Amino acid sequence: MNLSMKWLADFVDVSDVNIKDYCDKMTLTGSKVEGYEEIGAEIENVVVARIKRIVPHPDSDHLLICTMDIGTGEDTQIVTGAQNVFEGAIVPAAIPVAKLPGGVTIKAGKLRGVPSNGMLCSMGELGLTTHECPGKEENGILILDESFAEHIGGDIRTALMLDDTAVEFEITSNRPDCLSVIGLARETAVSFGRELNVPAPTFRGACDGDDVSKYLSVKIEAPDLCYRYAAKVVKNVRIKPSPMWLRMRLHAAGVRPINNIVDITNYVMLEYGQPMHAFDYTSLDGSAIRVRRAEEGEKFKSLDDVDHVLDSSMLVIADEKKACALAGVMGGANSEILDTTKTVVFESACFNGASVRVTAKKNGMRTESSARFEKGLDPENCYGGLMRACELVELLDAGDVVDGIIDVYPGKPATTVLPFEPDRYNKFLGTNISRERMVEILEALDCVVKDGKITVPSFRADLACMNDIAEEIMRIYGYDKIVSTKICAETTEGGRTPKQAFGVDVENALYGMGLDEIQTFSFISPKYYDKIRMPAESPLRRSVVISNPLGEDTSVMRTTTLPSMLEVLARNANFNNENVRLFEMGSVYLPDEDATKLPREGKILTLGMYGDADFYTVKGVIENLLALAAIKAEWTAVTDNPSYHPGRCAKVTVGGTQLAIFGQIHPVVAENYGISMPVYAAEIDFDALFESRDSATHYRPLPKFPAITRDFSFVCDEALEVGKIMAVMQKAGGKQCEGVALFDIYRGPQVGEGKKSVSMRMTLRAEDHTLTVEDADKVSKKVLTLLDRELGLTLRG
């Protein structure tokens, strides 16, 4: 909504308020200002001037030398090539140094040797069109009427009423009353504590005994879609351009002037917020208006000469034979106001907002009228808007208003009455606003406060409960005046759930290990499963399909997070980022066997890295996370996962439950993503990690007694995992075994083909005494015995 500040001045005086202060204050009180434009601000040093004398240029057959009166008492000379000028003409003259719209600068100079102290301007050079300047020559100099003689030497912006400021408001959908000058004037008045003056429209009428009932009858056949329909008739219509003041107000509001009758309907719509329509009376068959639902397949041509096919969900304004307008959207070409129109029917109605929106959307016709109706307008505004239109008809000498009015009002809506509860408002807002100040604010907003009740005005359908009234009081009182107070209501202490807290600990640990967090979309392309070489029979290929996807690349909900991580790693590789370590706490969605149920949502912690990283880097990160969760897990090699390298992949399990799988991404998969270097990843089941954690805090004092170490070297099959050897040694060592660590692996001719030499170091310690050599030897024998029995290992000779 663009508000002309000159138009606003008709209703409330804020001339002493700086425009920036005005915008700030209106925004603070709830009428958000998007910006403002000083109309004509690009025009400088352009004055109204009169041509006193014209002589031909001595060295040109098309240039003219004009002697100009620019109101300074001294004549000036301007050379022009326009041929529509004449002696005595009043024109706009740019006097150096002048500026015009578009950044054009006018300086003094010479044209073929003759000095020219400026330039005569066309309407286009002033940023105007034939709509603002009807009847003027479009390609020549703008010739002004003799009425501009009093402005000779004056600023052209003042003469053409371009010295205005248009403020652009963003009006929320619950405040259709503010889609009008009067609505914003009301908000301005209460915001600045000024008096609001909205005079009731008055007009004389034809007073010749004629009556509207002789011309027209109205019947509402769909009262559920049309709440009120009022009409007036104007005869002896005189179609002509509107006066300049009205044209320029429409121009400031962003509406194109057409002619006086059409301009009146647009002017009332902007001023009162009441959309109106004007019919050519002679186009109505049967002199009757029927507000009815459209027939299925009914054809209709709108004012913009577009053909439409209607259906029964749409409301039309029709005569006895045809539809003449789409209710609340646009009139029909068959009832358009023409230069020959002599009798006009003014319509002021209130239609169902949802119906207007459906009609406008189906027909691809969003108009200023439909934008207002679809937000829900006040039926009580119909009468005032119609009276204002009749007032303007007489003011503009556009015709004679026929006496009488047709006003069909099937059911007046009930008035909203709410209890006035000052104490409750203060408690709700945490304020201490006086009762008197509350009453002052509400009455300024046209509410009636009496006998402990608030009667809400009909145009404020958004005020329906205590919270709405409290908000009205607070926004006018000032949000900036709220004093911070402690919560005095009964409440609970906020905090994270144990799972959320554990998730934060895991993320902080990963940050500390040098990983960066990413977030990716949960919907992917089904082709991603092929890129990670997921088997065709894998149950993970069964995904939740999105009903209305943005595209094929986002058509299913992911069942694995690995493709998302690889996409990000590939993008970083393409950007030549050399060392990348990433993690994501993402969700996967596994469809239920019962298609009517929601999918099972799991949380997966995904790691991804390349560059200065290898298999053991990923393993180290996982080990730290297991230590954070106090989990003792088993590590097992994996050779059959097609997404990972068969010789550099492992899984982590606890009690048979898999917590993670990690390793180097299979070279073919990496190639699918365009990555030429080794890539490492891990998929950690966060839910299982959380369930397996040991949440208890165990105190372990520093050891009081020294430890003893024993080294063991074995020759075993290449396929035997070191982890199994370590597990057997820890089992045999019992409580005295503080730890087992691998310190060497050797492969060579000395140990044979398919064999390896493994060297392990066991640390022994007792909590209550110092271990002797004999004690350590006993444990060593147990270890060797159990290794021989379970794994067939003996000490290397």
PDB file of N, CA and C in Angstrom, residues 404-489:
ATOM      1  N   GLY A 404     -32.011   8.411  -4.258  1.00  0.00           N
ATOM      2  CA  GLY A 404     -32.302   7.048  -3.801  1.00  0.00           C
ATOM      3  C   GLY A 404     -31.093   6.138  -3.898  1.00  0.00           C
ATOM      4  N   ILE A 405     -31.147   5.050  -3.152  1.00  0.00           N
ATOM      5  CA  ILE A 405     -30.057   4.068  -3.123  1.00  0.00           C
ATOM      6  C   ILE A 405     -30.655   2.673  -3.042  1.00  0.00           C
ATOM      7  N   ILE A 406     -30.046   1.742  -3.711  1.00  0.00           N
ATOM      8  CA  ILE A 406     -30.397   0.329  -3.567  1.00  0.00           C
ATOM      9  C   ILE A 406     -29.370  -0.293  -2.631  1.00  0.00           C
ATOM     10  N   ASP A 407     -29.835  -0.843  -1.530  1.00  0.00           N
ATOM     11  CA  ASP A 407     -28.934  -1.416  -0.526  1.00  0.00           C
ATOM     12  C   ASP A 407     -29.515  -2.744  -0.053  1.00  0.00           C
ATOM     13  N   VAL A 408     -29.012  -3.853  -0.596  1.00  0.00           N
ATOM     14  CA  VAL A 408     -29.468  -5.194  -0.226  1.00  0.00           C
ATOM     15  C   VAL A 408     -28.466  -5.749   0.797  1.00  0.00           C
ATOM     16  N   TYR A 409     -28.957  -5.976   2.003  1.00  0.00           N
ATOM     17  CA  TYR A 409     -28.100  -6.361   3.132  1.00  0.00           C
ATOM     18  C   TYR A 409     -28.762  -7.547   3.835  1.00  0.00           C
ATOM     19  N   PRO A 410     -28.531  -8.785   3.337  1.00  0.00           N
ATOM     20  CA  PRO A 410     -29.254  -9.963   3.851  1.00  0.00           C
ATOM     21  C   PRO A 410     -29.079 -10.213   5.342  1.00  0.00           C
ATOM     22  N   GLY A 411     -27.874 -10.021   5.865  1.00  0.00           N
ATOM     23  CA  GLY A 411     -27.656 -10.318   7.281  1.00  0.00           C
ATOM     24  C   GLY A 411     -26.503  -9.540   7.850  1.00  0.00           C
ATOM     25  N   LYS A 412     -26.807  -8.583   8.716  1.00  0.00           N
ATOM     26  CA  LYS A 412     -25.762  -7.777   9.314  1.00  0.00           C
ATOM     27  C   LYS A 412     -25.000  -8.601  10.350  1.00  0.00           C
ATOM     28  N   PRO A 413     -23.650  -8.643  10.266  1.00  0.00           N
ATOM     29  CA  PRO A 413     -22.895  -9.445  11.238  1.00  0.00           C
ATOM     30  C   PRO A 413     -23.010  -8.897  12.647  1.00  0.00           C
ATOM     31  N   ALA A 414     -22.921  -9.809  13.622  1.00  0.00           N
ATOM     32  CA  ALA A 414     -23.035  -9.420  15.030  1.00  0.00           C
ATOM     33  C   ALA A 414     -21.816  -8.596  15.457  1.00  0.00           C
ATOM     34  N   THR A 415     -22.052  -7.643  16.326  1.00  0.00           N
ATOM     35  CA  THR A 415     -20.968  -6.808  16.850  1.00  0.00           C
ATOM     36  C   THR A 415     -20.167  -7.579  17.890  1.00  0.00           C
ATOM     37  N   THR A 416     -18.859  -7.479  17.816  1.00  0.00           N
ATOM     38  CA  THR A 416     -17.988  -8.161  18.779  1.00  0.00           C
ATOM     39  C   THR A 416     -17.891  -7.333  20.054  1.00  0.00           C
ATOM     40  N   VAL A 417     -18.232  -7.951  21.184  1.00  0.00           N
ATOM     41  CA  VAL A 417     -18.147  -7.290  22.489  1.00  0.00           C
ATOM     42  C   VAL A 417     -17.253  -8.141  23.388  1.00  0.00           C
ATOM     43  N   LEU A 418     -16.214  -7.519  23.947  1.00  0.00           N
ATOM     44  CA  LEU A 418     -15.262  -8.223  24.801  1.00  0.00           C
ATOM     45  C   LEU A 418     -15.201  -7.556  26.171  1.00  0.00           C
ATOM     46  N   PRO A 419     -14.877  -8.311  27.207  1.00  0.00           N
ATOM     47  CA  PRO A 419     -14.735  -7.701  28.535  1.00  0.00           C
ATOM     48  C   PRO A 419     -13.490  -6.824  28.600  1.00  0.00           C
ATOM     49  N   PHE A 420     -13.608  -5.726  29.323  1.00  0.00           N
ATOM     50  CA  PHE A 420     -12.470  -4.823  29.522  1.00  0.00           C
ATOM     51  C   PHE A 420     -11.780  -5.235  30.819  1.00  0.00           C
ATOM     52  N   GLU A 421     -10.562  -5.778  30.739  1.00  0.00           N
ATOM     53  CA  GLU A 421      -9.868  -6.370  31.877  1.00  0.00           C
ATOM     54  C   GLU A 421      -8.456  -5.782  32.023  1.00  0.00           C
ATOM     55  N   PRO A 422      -8.352  -4.576  32.534  1.00  0.00           N
ATOM     56  CA  PRO A 422      -7.030  -3.919  32.639  1.00  0.00           C
ATOM     57  C   PRO A 422      -6.006  -4.718  33.436  1.00  0.00           C
ATOM     58  N   ASP A 423      -6.416  -5.267  34.569  1.00  0.00           N
ATOM     59  CA  ASP A 423      -5.460  -6.016  35.387  1.00  0.00           C
ATOM     60  C   ASP A 423      -4.929  -7.232  34.637  1.00  0.00           C
ATOM     61  N   ARG A 424      -5.813  -7.879  33.931  1.00  0.00           N
ATOM     62  CA  ARG A 424      -5.400  -9.066  33.169  1.00  0.00           C
ATOM     63  C   ARG A 424      -4.438  -8.689  32.042  1.00  0.00           C
ATOM     64  N   TYR A 425      -4.676  -7.554  31.403  1.00  0.00           N
ATOM     65  CA  TYR A 425      -3.776  -7.107  30.334  1.00  0.00           C
ATOM     66  C   TYR A 425      -2.382  -6.830  30.902  1.00  0.00           C
ATOM     67  N   ASN A 426      -2.340  -6.144  32.031  1.00  0.00           N
ATOM     68  CA  ASN A 426      -1.043  -5.822  32.631  1.00  0.00           C
ATOM     69  C   ASN A 426      -0.288  -7.078  33.057  1.00  0.00           C
ATOM     70  N   LYS A 427      -1.008  -8.036  33.609  1.00  0.00           N
ATOM     71  CA  LYS A 427      -0.362  -9.279  34.019  1.00  0.00           C
ATOM     72  C   LYS A 427       0.142 -10.044  32.804  1.00  0.00           C
ATOM     73  N   PHE A 428      -0.653 -10.034  31.765  1.00  0.00           N
ATOM     74  CA  PHE A 428      -0.278 -10.744  30.532  1.00  0.00           C
ATOM     75  C   PHE A 428       0.936 -10.094  29.868  1.00  0.00           C
ATOM     76  N   LEU A 429       0.987  -8.767  29.896  1.00  0.00           N
ATOM     77  CA  LEU A 429       2.059  -8.030  29.217  1.00  0.00           C
ATOM     78  C   LEU A 429       3.273  -7.790  30.106  1.00  0.00           C
ATOM     79  N   GLY A 430       3.104  -7.936  31.410  1.00  0.00           N
ATOM     80  CA  GLY A 430       4.191  -7.610  32.322  1.00  0.00           C
ATOM     81  C   GLY A 430       4.415  -6.106  32.417  1.00  0.00           C
ATOM     82  N   THR A 431       3.299  -5.353  32.375  1.00  0.00           N
ATOM     83  CA  THR A 431       3.384  -3.885  32.389  1.00  0.00           C
ATOM     84  C   THR A 431       2.581  -3.332  33.554  1.00  0.00           C
ATOM     85  N   ASN A 432       2.591  -2.009  33.649  1.00  0.00           N
ATOM     86  CA  ASN A 432       1.813  -1.327  34.673  1.00  0.00           C
ATOM     87  C   ASN A 432       1.130  -0.113  34.041  1.00  0.00           C
ATOM     88  N   ILE A 433       0.404  -0.342  32.977  1.00  0.00           N
ATOM     89  CA  ILE A 433      -0.273   0.724  32.242  1.00  0.00           C
ATOM     90  C   ILE A 433      -1.562   1.080  32.979  1.00  0.00           C
ATOM     91  N   SER A 434      -1.826   2.353  33.116  1.00  0.00           N
ATOM     92  CA  SER A 434      -3.020   2.774  33.847  1.00  0.00           C
ATOM     93  C   SER A 434      -4.287   2.450  33.055  1.00  0.00           C
ATOM     94  N   ARG A 435      -5.378   2.313  33.785  1.00  0.00           N
ATOM     95  CA  ARG A 435      -6.670   2.046  33.167  1.00  0.00           C
ATOM     96  C   ARG A 435      -7.048   3.179  32.220  1.00  0.00           C
ATOM     97  N   GLU A 436      -6.774   4.404  32.641  1.00  0.00           N
ATOM     98  CA  GLU A 436      -7.136   5.567  31.820  1.00  0.00           C
ATOM     99  C   GLU A 436      -6.397   5.566  30.499  1.00  0.00           C
ATOM    100  N   ARG A 437      -5.094   5.204  30.530  1.00  0.00           N
ATOM    101  CA  ARG A 437      -4.307   5.169  29.292  1.00  0.00           C
ATOM    102  C   ARG A 437      -4.819   4.082  28.351  1.00  0.00           C
ATOM    103  N   MET A 438      -5.238   2.948  28.920  1.00  0.00           N
ATOM    104  CA  MET A 438      -5.793   1.880  28.102  1.00  0.00           C
ATOM    105  C   MET A 438      -7.062   2.338  27.390  1.00  0.00           C
ATOM    106  N   VAL A 439      -7.930   3.011  28.147  1.00  0.00           N
ATOM    107  CA  VAL A 439      -9.184   3.510  27.557  1.00  0.00           C
ATOM    108  C   VAL A 439      -8.875   4.524  26.456  1.00  0.00           C
ATOM    109  N   GLU A 440      -7.913   5.374  26.709  1.00  0.00           N
ATOM    110  CA  GLU A 440      -7.528   6.393  25.717  1.00  0.00           C
ATOM    111  C   GLU A 440      -7.055   5.739  24.418  1.00  0.00           C
ATOM    112  N   ILE A 441      -6.230   4.690  24.537  1.00  0.00           N
ATOM    113  CA  ILE A 441      -5.717   4.005  23.349  1.00  0.00           C
ATOM    114  C   ILE A 441      -6.843   3.315  22.594  1.00  0.00           C
ATOM    115  N   LEU A 442      -7.691   2.594  23.311  1.00  0.00           N
ATOM    116  CA  LEU A 442      -8.759   1.841  22.648  1.00  0.00           C
ATOM    117  C   LEU A 442      -9.768   2.767  21.981  1.00  0.00           C
ATOM    118  N   GLU A 443     -10.105   3.860  22.619  1.00  0.00           N
ATOM    119  CA  GLU A 443     -11.051   4.788  22.009  1.00  0.00           C
ATOM    120  C   GLU A 443     -10.451   5.493  20.805  1.00  0.00           C
ATOM    121  N   ALA A 444      -9.129   5.732  20.825  1.00  0.00           N
ATOM    122  CA  ALA A 444      -8.470   6.309  19.655  1.00  0.00           C
ATOM    123  C   ALA A 444      -8.512   5.355  18.479  1.00  0.00           C
ATOM    124  N   LEU A 445      -8.617   4.050  18.783  1.00  0.00           N
ATOM    125  CA  LEU A 445      -8.721   3.033  17.736  1.00  0.00           C
ATOM    126  C   LEU A 445     -10.175   2.737  17.374  1.00  0.00           C
ATOM    127  N   ASP A 446     -11.081   3.626  17.779  1.00  0.00           N
ATOM    128  CA  ASP A 446     -12.510   3.539  17.468  1.00  0.00           C
ATOM    129  C   ASP A 446     -13.247   2.431  18.217  1.00  0.00           C
ATOM    130  N   CYS A 447     -12.636   1.893  19.278  1.00  0.00           N
ATOM    131  CA  CYS A 447     -13.362   0.964  20.145  1.00  0.00           C
ATOM    132  C   CYS A 447     -14.175   1.795  21.145  1.00  0.00           C
ATOM    133  N   VAL A 448     -15.275   1.231  21.593  1.00  0.00           N
ATOM    134  CA  VAL A 448     -16.106   1.889  22.603  1.00  0.00           C
ATOM    135  C   VAL A 448     -15.936   1.130  23.912  1.00  0.00           C
ATOM    136  N   VAL A 449     -15.451   1.832  24.949  1.00  0.00           N
ATOM    137  CA  VAL A 449     -15.246   1.214  26.261  1.00  0.00           C
ATOM    138  C   VAL A 449     -16.285   1.784  27.209  1.00  0.00           C
ATOM    139  N   LYS A 450     -17.174   0.916  27.653  1.00  0.00           N
ATOM    140  CA  LYS A 450     -18.271   1.384  28.513  1.00  0.00           C
ATOM    141  C   LYS A 450     -18.783   0.226  29.358  1.00  0.00           C
ATOM    142  N   ASP A 451     -19.020   0.510  30.625  1.00  0.00           N
ATOM    143  CA  ASP A 451     -19.600  -0.466  31.563  1.00  0.00           C
ATOM    144  C   ASP A 451     -18.794  -1.766  31.594  1.00  0.00           C
ATOM    145  N   GLY A 452     -17.459  -1.644  31.578  1.00  0.00           N
ATOM    146  CA  GLY A 452     -16.615  -2.825  31.680  1.00  0.00           C
ATOM    147  C   GLY A 452     -16.574  -3.681  30.431  1.00  0.00           C
ATOM    148  N   LYS A 453     -17.022  -3.139  29.306  1.00  0.00           N
ATOM    149  CA  LYS A 453     -17.025  -3.907  28.058  1.00  0.00           C
ATOM    150  C   LYS A 453     -16.419  -3.079  26.930  1.00  0.00           C
ATOM    151  N   ILE A 454     -15.873  -3.789  25.958  1.00  0.00           N
ATOM    152  CA  ILE A 454     -15.287  -3.157  24.771  1.00  0.00           C
ATOM    153  C   ILE A 454     -16.108  -3.545  23.566  1.00  0.00           C
ATOM    154  N   THR A 455     -16.665  -2.543  22.901  1.00  0.00           N
ATOM    155  CA  THR A 455     -17.381  -2.807  21.650  1.00  0.00           C
ATOM    156  C   THR A 455     -16.411  -2.557  20.506  1.00  0.00           C
ATOM    157  N   VAL A 456     -16.105  -3.617  19.770  1.00  0.00           N
ATOM    158  CA  VAL A 456     -15.096  -3.561  18.707  1.00  0.00           C
ATOM    159  C   VAL A 456     -15.727  -3.020  17.436  1.00  0.00           C
ATOM    160  N   PRO A 457     -15.074  -2.069  16.735  1.00  0.00           N
ATOM    161  CA  PRO A 457     -15.632  -1.568  15.477  1.00  0.00           C
ATOM    162  C   PRO A 457     -15.685  -2.667  14.424  1.00  0.00           C
ATOM    163  N   SER A 458     -16.641  -2.545  13.513  1.00  0.00           N
ATOM    164  CA  SER A 458     -16.872  -3.600  12.528  1.00  0.00           C
ATOM    165  C   SER A 458     -15.678  -3.841  11.623  1.00  0.00           C
ATOM    166  N   PHE A 459     -14.833  -2.822  11.414  1.00  0.00           N
ATOM    167  CA  PHE A 459     -13.694  -2.995  10.506  1.00  0.00           C
ATOM    168  C   PHE A 459     -12.509  -3.673  11.178  1.00  0.00           C
ATOM    169  N   ARG A 460     -12.606  -4.013  12.472  1.00  0.00           N
ATOM    170  CA  ARG A 460     -11.516  -4.687  13.178  1.00  0.00           C
ATOM    171  C   ARG A 460     -11.918  -6.120  13.527  1.00  0.00           C
ATOM    172  N   ALA A 461     -12.107  -6.927  12.494  1.00  0.00           N
ATOM    173  CA  ALA A 461     -12.461  -8.333  12.710  1.00  0.00           C
ATOM    174  C   ALA A 461     -11.326  -9.115  13.365  1.00  0.00           C
ATOM    175  N   ASP A 462     -10.125  -8.546  13.394  1.00  0.00           N
ATOM    176  CA  ASP A 462      -8.988  -9.237  13.991  1.00  0.00           C
ATOM    177  C   ASP A 462      -8.981  -9.172  15.508  1.00  0.00           C
ATOM    178  N   LEU A 463      -9.839  -8.340  16.101  1.00  0.00           N
ATOM    179  CA  LEU A 463      -9.909  -8.242  17.561  1.00  0.00           C
ATOM    180  C   LEU A 463     -10.995  -9.192  18.059  1.00  0.00           C
ATOM    181  N   ALA A 464     -10.562 -10.357  18.556  1.00  0.00           N
ATOM    182  CA  ALA A 464     -11.539 -11.385  18.916  1.00  0.00           C
ATOM    183  C   ALA A 464     -11.367 -11.940  20.321  1.00  0.00           C
ATOM    184  N   CYS A 465     -10.281 -11.579  21.024  1.00  0.00           N
ATOM    185  CA  CYS A 465     -10.072 -12.146  22.358  1.00  0.00           C
ATOM    186  C   CYS A 465      -9.192 -11.212  23.188  1.00  0.00           C
ATOM    187  N   MET A 466      -8.948 -11.609  24.415  1.00  0.00           N
ATOM    188  CA  MET A 466      -8.151 -10.800  25.332  1.00  0.00           C
ATOM    189  C   MET A 466      -6.764 -10.499  24.785  1.00  0.00           C
ATOM    190  N   ASN A 467      -6.129 -11.521  24.191  1.00  0.00           N
ATOM    191  CA  ASN A 467      -4.769 -11.341  23.671  1.00  0.00           C
ATOM    192  C   ASN A 467      -4.725 -10.245  22.610  1.00  0.00           C
ATOM    193  N   ASP A 468      -5.764 -10.182  21.766  1.00  0.00           N
ATOM    194  CA  ASP A 468      -5.788  -9.172  20.703  1.00  0.00           C
ATOM    195  C   ASP A 468      -5.878  -7.764  21.307  1.00  0.00           C
ATOM    196  N   ILE A 469      -6.701  -7.605  22.322  1.00  0.00           N
ATOM    197  CA  ILE A 469      -6.840  -6.288  22.954  1.00  0.00           C
ATOM    198  C   ILE A 469      -5.529  -5.890  23.628  1.00  0.00           C
ATOM    199  N   ALA A 470      -4.897  -6.851  24.313  1.00  0.00           N
ATOM    200  CA  ALA A 470      -3.618  -6.569  24.969  1.00  0.00           C
ATOM    201  C   ALA A 470      -2.567  -6.150  23.944  1.00  0.00           C
ATOM    202  N   GLU A 471      -2.575  -6.797  22.792  1.00  0.00           N
ATOM    203  CA  GLU A 471      -1.606  -6.436  21.747  1.00  0.00           C
ATOM    204  C   GLU A 471      -1.859  -5.021  21.241  1.00  0.00           C
ATOM    205  N   GLU A 472      -3.122  -4.654  21.057  1.00  0.00           N
ATOM    206  CA  GLU A 472      -3.452  -3.302  20.591  1.00  0.00           C
ATOM    207  C   GLU A 472      -2.935  -2.254  21.583  1.00  0.00           C
ATOM    208  N   ILE A 473      -3.173  -2.514  22.847  1.00  0.00           N
ATOM    209  CA  ILE A 473      -2.721  -1.566  23.873  1.00  0.00           C
ATOM    210  C   ILE A 473      -1.201  -1.462  23.865  1.00  0.00           C
ATOM    211  N   MET A 474      -0.536  -2.607  23.759  1.00  0.00           N
ATOM    212  CA  MET A 474       0.915  -2.622  23.864  1.00  0.00           C
ATOM    213  C   MET A 474       1.581  -1.959  22.667  1.00  0.00           C
ATOM    214  N   ARG A 475       1.073  -2.201  21.458  1.00  0.00           N
ATOM    215  CA  ARG A 475       1.754  -1.652  20.285  1.00  0.00           C
ATOM    216  C   ARG A 475       1.640  -0.127  20.231  1.00  0.00           C
ATOM    217  N   ILE A 476       0.540   0.411  20.737  1.00  0.00           N
ATOM    218  CA  ILE A 476       0.395   1.862  20.755  1.00  0.00           C
ATOM    219  C   ILE A 476       1.126   2.463  21.954  1.00  0.00           C
ATOM    220  N   TYR A 477       1.066   1.784  23.084  1.00  0.00           N
ATOM    221  CA  TYR A 477       1.784   2.261  24.269  1.00  0.00           C
ATOM    222  C   TYR A 477       3.284   2.298  24.008  1.00  0.00           C
ATOM    223  N   GLY A 478       3.776   1.271  23.265  1.00  0.00           N
ATOM    224  CA  GLY A 478       5.192   1.257  22.885  1.00  0.00           C
ATOM    225  C   GLY A 478       5.916   0.042  23.409  1.00  0.00           C
ATOM    226  N   TYR A 479       6.331  -0.815  22.492  1.00  0.00           N
ATOM    227  CA  TYR A 479       7.101  -1.992  22.902  1.00  0.00           C
ATOM    228  C   TYR A 479       8.428  -1.575  23.554  1.00  0.00           C
ATOM    229  N   ASP A 480       8.938  -0.419  23.148  1.00  0.00           N
ATOM    230  CA  ASP A 480      10.213   0.042  23.702  1.00  0.00           C
ATOM    231  C   ASP A 480      10.096   0.473  25.161  1.00  0.00           C
ATOM    232  N   LYS A 481       8.857   0.575  25.657  1.00  0.00           N
ATOM    233  CA  LYS A 481       8.661   0.985  27.048  1.00  0.00           C
ATOM    234  C   LYS A 481       8.499  -0.195  27.995  1.00  0.00           C
ATOM    235  N   ILE A 482       8.568  -1.407  27.456  1.00  0.00           N
ATOM    236  CA  ILE A 482       8.436  -2.585  28.308  1.00  0.00           C
ATOM    237  C   ILE A 482       9.678  -2.722  29.182  1.00  0.00           C
ATOM    238  N   VAL A 483       9.481  -2.888  30.455  1.00  0.00           N
ATOM    239  CA  VAL A 483      10.582  -3.054  31.403  1.00  0.00           C
ATOM    240  C   VAL A 483      10.778  -4.538  31.658  1.00  0.00           C
ATOM    241  N   SER A 484      12.029  -4.973  31.624  1.00  0.00           N
ATOM    242  CA  SER A 484      12.326  -6.379  31.865  1.00  0.00           C
ATOM    243  C   SER A 484      11.952  -6.756  33.296  1.00  0.00           C
ATOM    244  N   THR A 485      11.226  -7.864  33.440  1.00  0.00           N
ATOM    245  CA  THR A 485      10.811  -8.351  34.758  1.00  0.00           C
ATOM    246  C   THR A 485      11.063  -9.842  34.844  1.00  0.00           C
ATOM    247  N   LYS A 486      11.138 -10.341  36.057  1.00  0.00           N
ATOM    248  CA  LYS A 486      11.310 -11.768  36.250  1.00  0.00           C
ATOM    249  C   LYS A 486       9.988 -12.489  36.005  1.00  0.00           C
ATOM    250  N   ILE A 487      10.095 -13.724  35.544  1.00  0.00           N
ATOM    251  CA  ILE A 487       8.892 -14.524  35.325  1.00  0.00           C
ATOM    252  C   ILE A 487       8.259 -14.814  36.680  1.00  0.00           C
ATOM    253  N   CYS A 488       6.959 -14.507  36.778  1.00  0.00           N
ATOM    254  CA  CYS A 488       6.277 -14.754  38.053  1.00  0.00           C
ATOM    255  C   CYS A 488       5.244 -15.868  37.928  1.00  0.00           C
ATOM    256  N   ALA A 489       5.126 -16.436  36.751  1.00  0.00           N
ATOM    257  CA  ALA A 489       4.147 -17.510  36.563  1.00  0.00           C
ATOM    258  C   ALA A 489       4.757 -18.847  36.948  1.00  0.00           C
TER     259      ALA A 489
END
